[in-house]
Amino acid sequence: MINVIVAKASNNVIGAKNDLIWHLPNDLKHFKNLTSGHPIIMGRKTFESLGRPLPNRTNIVVTRDKDWQAENIEKEFSLEKAIESAKKINEDIYIIGGGNIYKQAMEFADVLYITEVHHEFEGDTYFPEIDEEIWEEVARENFMKDEKHPYAYSYVTYKRIED
């Protein structure tokens, strides 16, 4: 199962200057709970924004830079190769960004785990539009803003519509 996981603003912004814009502690826990124990695939810029491999997950970085290296990660030169590599470890894999990787992943993904942050932000990286002809919303959990979460948000799960 190829899963895409992302937190995106109402206007599809996912980041600015290679960084997250908002801080929602429960969303970080949600991300960790879903991805722990599974391979994760990300682009080089996303990896560099994290600053380290995420624990309890095989970290696979997609880069075109043949000389790029980092400790405790696997490197692949295409998303397709990264998916092949991840599937050797576990059938359930998660694609965690960034913008370019998400764009490519939409044709391979089976499930989208979207945290919708109910606010518009300025940013330079966007998540692709979710085509309702291809994706069906199958679950939604809504949360109000509170003292730890400055924005209302929803966990939304989409599954690819079978032909």
mmCIF file of C-alpha atoms in Angstrom:
data_model
loop_
_atom_site.group_PDB
_atom_site.id
_atom_site.type_symbol
_atom_site.label_atom_id
_atom_site.label_comp_id
_atom_site.label_asym_id
_atom_site.label_seq_id
_atom_site.Cartn_x
_atom_site.Cartn_y
_atom_site.Cartn_z
ATOM 1 C CA MET A 1 0.000 0.000 0.000
ATOM 2 C CA ILE A 2 1.470 3.340 -1.041
ATOM 3 C CA ASN A 3 0.371 6.041 1.379
ATOM 4 C CA VAL A 4 0.884 9.773 1.025
ATOM 5 C CA ILE A 5 0.884 11.729 4.288
ATOM 6 C CA VAL A 6 0.828 15.523 4.441
ATOM 7 C CA ALA A 7 -0.353 18.490 6.471
ATOM 8 C CA LYS A 8 -1.662 21.206 4.154
ATOM 9 C CA ALA A 9 -3.301 24.579 4.567
ATOM 10 C CA SER A 10 -6.715 25.461 3.130
ATOM 11 C CA ASN A 11 -4.911 26.942 0.101
ATOM 12 C CA ASN A 12 -2.747 23.762 -0.321
ATOM 13 C CA VAL A 13 0.406 25.413 1.073
ATOM 14 C CA ILE A 14 2.655 22.846 2.770
ATOM 15 C CA GLY A 15 5.772 24.903 3.478
ATOM 16 C CA ALA A 16 7.850 28.018 3.056
ATOM 17 C CA LYS A 17 11.611 28.250 2.642
ATOM 18 C CA ASN A 18 11.968 24.488 3.226
ATOM 19 C CA ASP A 19 10.241 24.613 6.600
ATOM 20 C CA LEU A 20 6.853 23.929 8.168
ATOM 21 C CA ILE A 21 4.771 27.035 8.791
ATOM 22 C CA TRP A 22 2.587 25.875 11.693
ATOM 23 C CA HIS A 23 3.067 23.750 14.804
ATOM 24 C CA LEU A 24 0.321 21.274 15.715
ATOM 25 C CA PRO A 25 1.640 18.812 18.342
ATOM 26 C CA ASN A 26 -1.208 16.325 17.859
ATOM 27 C CA ASP A 27 -0.526 16.217 14.117
ATOM 28 C CA LEU A 28 3.122 15.366 14.785
ATOM 29 C CA LYS A 29 1.955 12.478 17.027
ATOM 30 C CA HIS A 30 -0.532 11.391 14.332
ATOM 31 C CA PHE A 31 2.295 11.374 11.748
ATOM 32 C CA LYS A 32 4.561 9.370 14.075
ATOM 33 C CA ASN A 33 1.817 6.836 14.902
ATOM 34 C CA LEU A 34 1.025 6.201 11.225
ATOM 35 C CA THR A 35 4.590 6.059 9.897
ATOM 36 C CA SER A 36 6.513 4.307 12.715
ATOM 37 C CA GLY A 37 7.759 0.885 11.705
ATOM 38 C CA HIS A 38 7.307 1.626 7.996
ATOM 39 C CA PRO A 39 9.627 2.869 5.262
ATOM 40 C CA ILE A 40 9.268 6.577 4.517
ATOM 41 C CA ILE A 41 10.188 8.219 1.219
ATOM 42 C CA MET A 42 11.067 11.888 0.915
ATOM 43 C CA GLY A 43 12.929 14.306 -1.288
ATOM 44 C CA ARG A 44 16.364 15.617 -0.345
ATOM 45 C CA LYS A 45 15.098 19.057 0.704
ATOM 46 C CA THR A 46 12.522 17.476 3.019
ATOM 47 C CA PHE A 47 15.229 15.317 4.577
ATOM 48 C CA GLU A 48 17.468 18.343 5.052
ATOM 49 C CA SER A 49 14.615 20.275 6.682
ATOM 50 C CA LEU A 50 14.199 17.395 9.178
ATOM 51 C CA GLY A 51 17.927 17.467 9.894
ATOM 52 C CA ARG A 52 18.153 13.773 10.752
ATOM 53 C CA PRO A 53 16.683 10.390 9.870
ATOM 54 C CA LEU A 54 13.357 9.759 11.607
ATOM 55 C CA PRO A 55 13.683 6.944 14.158
ATOM 56 C CA ASN A 56 11.962 3.549 13.869
ATOM 57 C CA ARG A 57 11.545 3.984 10.114
ATOM 58 C CA THR A 58 13.666 3.187 7.076
ATOM 59 C CA ASN A 59 14.381 6.632 5.596
ATOM 60 C CA ILE A 60 14.684 6.680 1.799
ATOM 61 C CA VAL A 61 15.710 9.950 0.167
ATOM 62 C CA VAL A 62 15.121 10.679 -3.511
ATOM 63 C CA THR A 63 17.780 12.927 -5.031
ATOM 64 C CA ARG A 64 19.309 13.552 -8.449
ATOM 65 C CA ASP A 65 22.664 14.415 -6.811
ATOM 66 C CA LYS A 66 24.863 11.335 -7.202
ATOM 67 C CA ASP A 67 27.389 12.707 -4.658
ATOM 68 C CA TRP A 68 24.856 13.490 -1.918
ATOM 69 C CA GLN A 69 25.115 11.328 1.192
ATOM 70 C CA ALA A 70 23.721 11.208 4.702
ATOM 71 C CA GLU A 71 24.146 8.749 7.534
ATOM 72 C CA ASN A 72 21.513 6.071 8.148
ATOM 73 C CA ILE A 73 19.469 6.737 5.013
ATOM 74 C CA GLU A 74 18.991 4.936 1.733
ATOM 75 C CA LYS A 75 19.370 7.020 -1.410
ATOM 76 C CA GLU A 76 17.497 6.503 -4.676
ATOM 77 C CA PHE A 77 17.528 8.548 -7.864
ATOM 78 C CA SER A 78 13.812 8.299 -8.686
ATOM 79 C CA LEU A 79 10.534 7.922 -6.831
ATOM 80 C CA GLU A 80 9.868 4.669 -8.685
ATOM 81 C CA LYS A 81 13.178 3.167 -7.480
ATOM 82 C CA ALA A 82 12.484 4.411 -3.937
ATOM 83 C CA ILE A 83 9.073 2.693 -3.970
ATOM 84 C CA GLU A 84 10.643 -0.572 -5.227
ATOM 85 C CA SER A 85 13.274 -0.385 -2.503
ATOM 86 C CA ALA A 86 10.691 0.388 0.217
ATOM 87 C CA LYS A 87 8.414 -2.483 -0.828
ATOM 88 C CA LYS A 88 11.267 -4.940 -0.198
ATOM 89 C CA ILE A 89 11.146 -3.819 3.453
ATOM 90 C CA ASN A 90 7.382 -3.503 3.987
ATOM 91 C CA GLU A 91 4.372 -3.403 1.662
ATOM 92 C CA ASP A 92 2.993 -0.436 3.639
ATOM 93 C CA ILE A 93 5.063 2.636 2.751
ATOM 94 C CA TYR A 94 4.619 6.361 3.376
ATOM 95 C CA ILE A 95 5.594 9.223 1.112
ATOM 96 C CA ILE A 96 6.225 12.289 3.270
ATOM 97 C CA GLY A 97 7.160 15.080 0.841
ATOM 98 C CA GLY A 98 8.037 17.553 -0.424
ATOM 99 C CA GLY A 99 6.079 19.289 -3.144
ATOM 100 C CA ASN A 100 7.747 17.719 -6.171
ATOM 101 C CA ILE A 101 7.703 14.212 -4.654
ATOM 102 C CA TYR A 102 3.999 14.609 -3.785
ATOM 103 C CA LYS A 103 3.226 15.641 -7.380
ATOM 104 C CA GLN A 104 4.919 12.498 -8.696
ATOM 105 C CA ALA A 105 3.408 10.258 -5.993
ATOM 106 C CA MET A 106 -0.214 11.040 -6.824
ATOM 107 C CA GLU A 107 -0.178 8.553 -9.712
ATOM 108 C CA PHE A 108 1.187 5.721 -7.523
ATOM 109 C CA ALA A 109 -0.630 6.345 -4.232
ATOM 110 C CA ASP A 110 -3.438 4.169 -2.885
ATOM 111 C CA VAL A 111 -4.299 6.245 0.205
ATOM 112 C CA LEU A 112 -3.911 9.920 1.148
ATOM 113 C CA TYR A 113 -3.650 10.874 4.826
ATOM 114 C CA ILE A 114 -4.262 14.603 4.836
ATOM 115 C CA THR A 115 -4.185 16.907 7.813
ATOM 116 C CA GLU A 116 -6.208 19.904 6.649
ATOM 117 C CA VAL A 117 -5.120 23.000 8.564
ATOM 118 C CA HIS A 118 -8.124 25.323 8.424
ATOM 119 C CA HIS A 119 -6.199 28.496 7.639
ATOM 120 C CA GLU A 120 -4.542 30.033 4.573
ATOM 121 C CA PHE A 121 -0.808 30.663 4.645
ATOM 122 C CA GLU A 122 1.809 32.287 2.456
ATOM 123 C CA GLY A 123 4.290 29.710 1.224
ATOM 124 C CA ASP A 124 6.346 28.489 -1.698
ATOM 125 C CA THR A 125 5.526 24.771 -1.667
ATOM 126 C CA TYR A 126 2.111 23.314 -2.429
ATOM 127 C CA PHE A 127 0.303 19.989 -2.320
ATOM 128 C CA PRO A 128 -1.420 19.034 -5.605
ATOM 129 C CA GLU A 129 -5.203 19.414 -5.953
ATOM 130 C CA ILE A 130 -7.096 16.289 -4.910
ATOM 131 C CA ASP A 131 -9.179 15.182 -7.894
ATOM 132 C CA GLU A 132 -12.569 13.935 -6.673
ATOM 133 C CA GLU A 133 -12.880 11.793 -9.825
ATOM 134 C CA ILE A 134 -9.863 9.796 -8.571
ATOM 135 C CA TRP A 135 -10.051 10.125 -4.771
ATOM 136 C CA GLU A 136 -12.919 9.401 -2.382
ATOM 137 C CA GLU A 137 -12.981 10.776 1.159
ATOM 138 C CA VAL A 138 -13.491 7.782 3.481
ATOM 139 C CA ALA A 139 -12.816 9.264 6.934
ATOM 140 C CA ARG A 140 -12.707 12.673 8.645
ATOM 141 C CA GLU A 141 -11.969 13.735 12.218
ATOM 142 C CA ASN A 142 -12.329 17.435 13.086
ATOM 143 C CA PHE A 143 -10.486 19.284 15.845
ATOM 144 C CA MET A 144 -10.988 22.808 17.143
ATOM 145 C CA LYS A 145 -8.122 25.141 17.937
ATOM 146 C CA ASP A 146 -6.996 25.127 21.562
ATOM 147 C CA GLU A 147 -4.133 26.350 23.759
ATOM 148 C CA LYS A 148 -1.634 23.990 22.023
ATOM 149 C CA HIS A 149 -3.106 24.164 18.523
ATOM 150 C CA PRO A 150 -3.504 27.694 17.112
ATOM 151 C CA TYR A 151 -5.623 26.485 14.158
ATOM 152 C CA ALA A 152 -8.583 24.161 13.725
ATOM 153 C CA TYR A 153 -7.638 21.090 11.707
ATOM 154 C CA SER A 154 -9.020 17.826 10.351
ATOM 155 C CA TYR A 155 -7.539 14.405 9.683
ATOM 156 C CA VAL A 156 -8.951 13.321 6.330
ATOM 157 C CA THR A 157 -8.360 9.966 4.643
ATOM 158 C CA TYR A 158 -8.885 9.481 0.907
ATOM 159 C CA LYS A 159 -8.781 6.219 -1.005
ATOM 160 C CA ARG A 160 -8.221 5.857 -4.704
ATOM 161 C CA ILE A 161 -11.513 5.095 -6.482
ATOM 162 C CA GLU A 162 -11.281 1.732 -8.216
ATOM 163 C CA ASP A 163 -11.963 1.771 -11.956
#
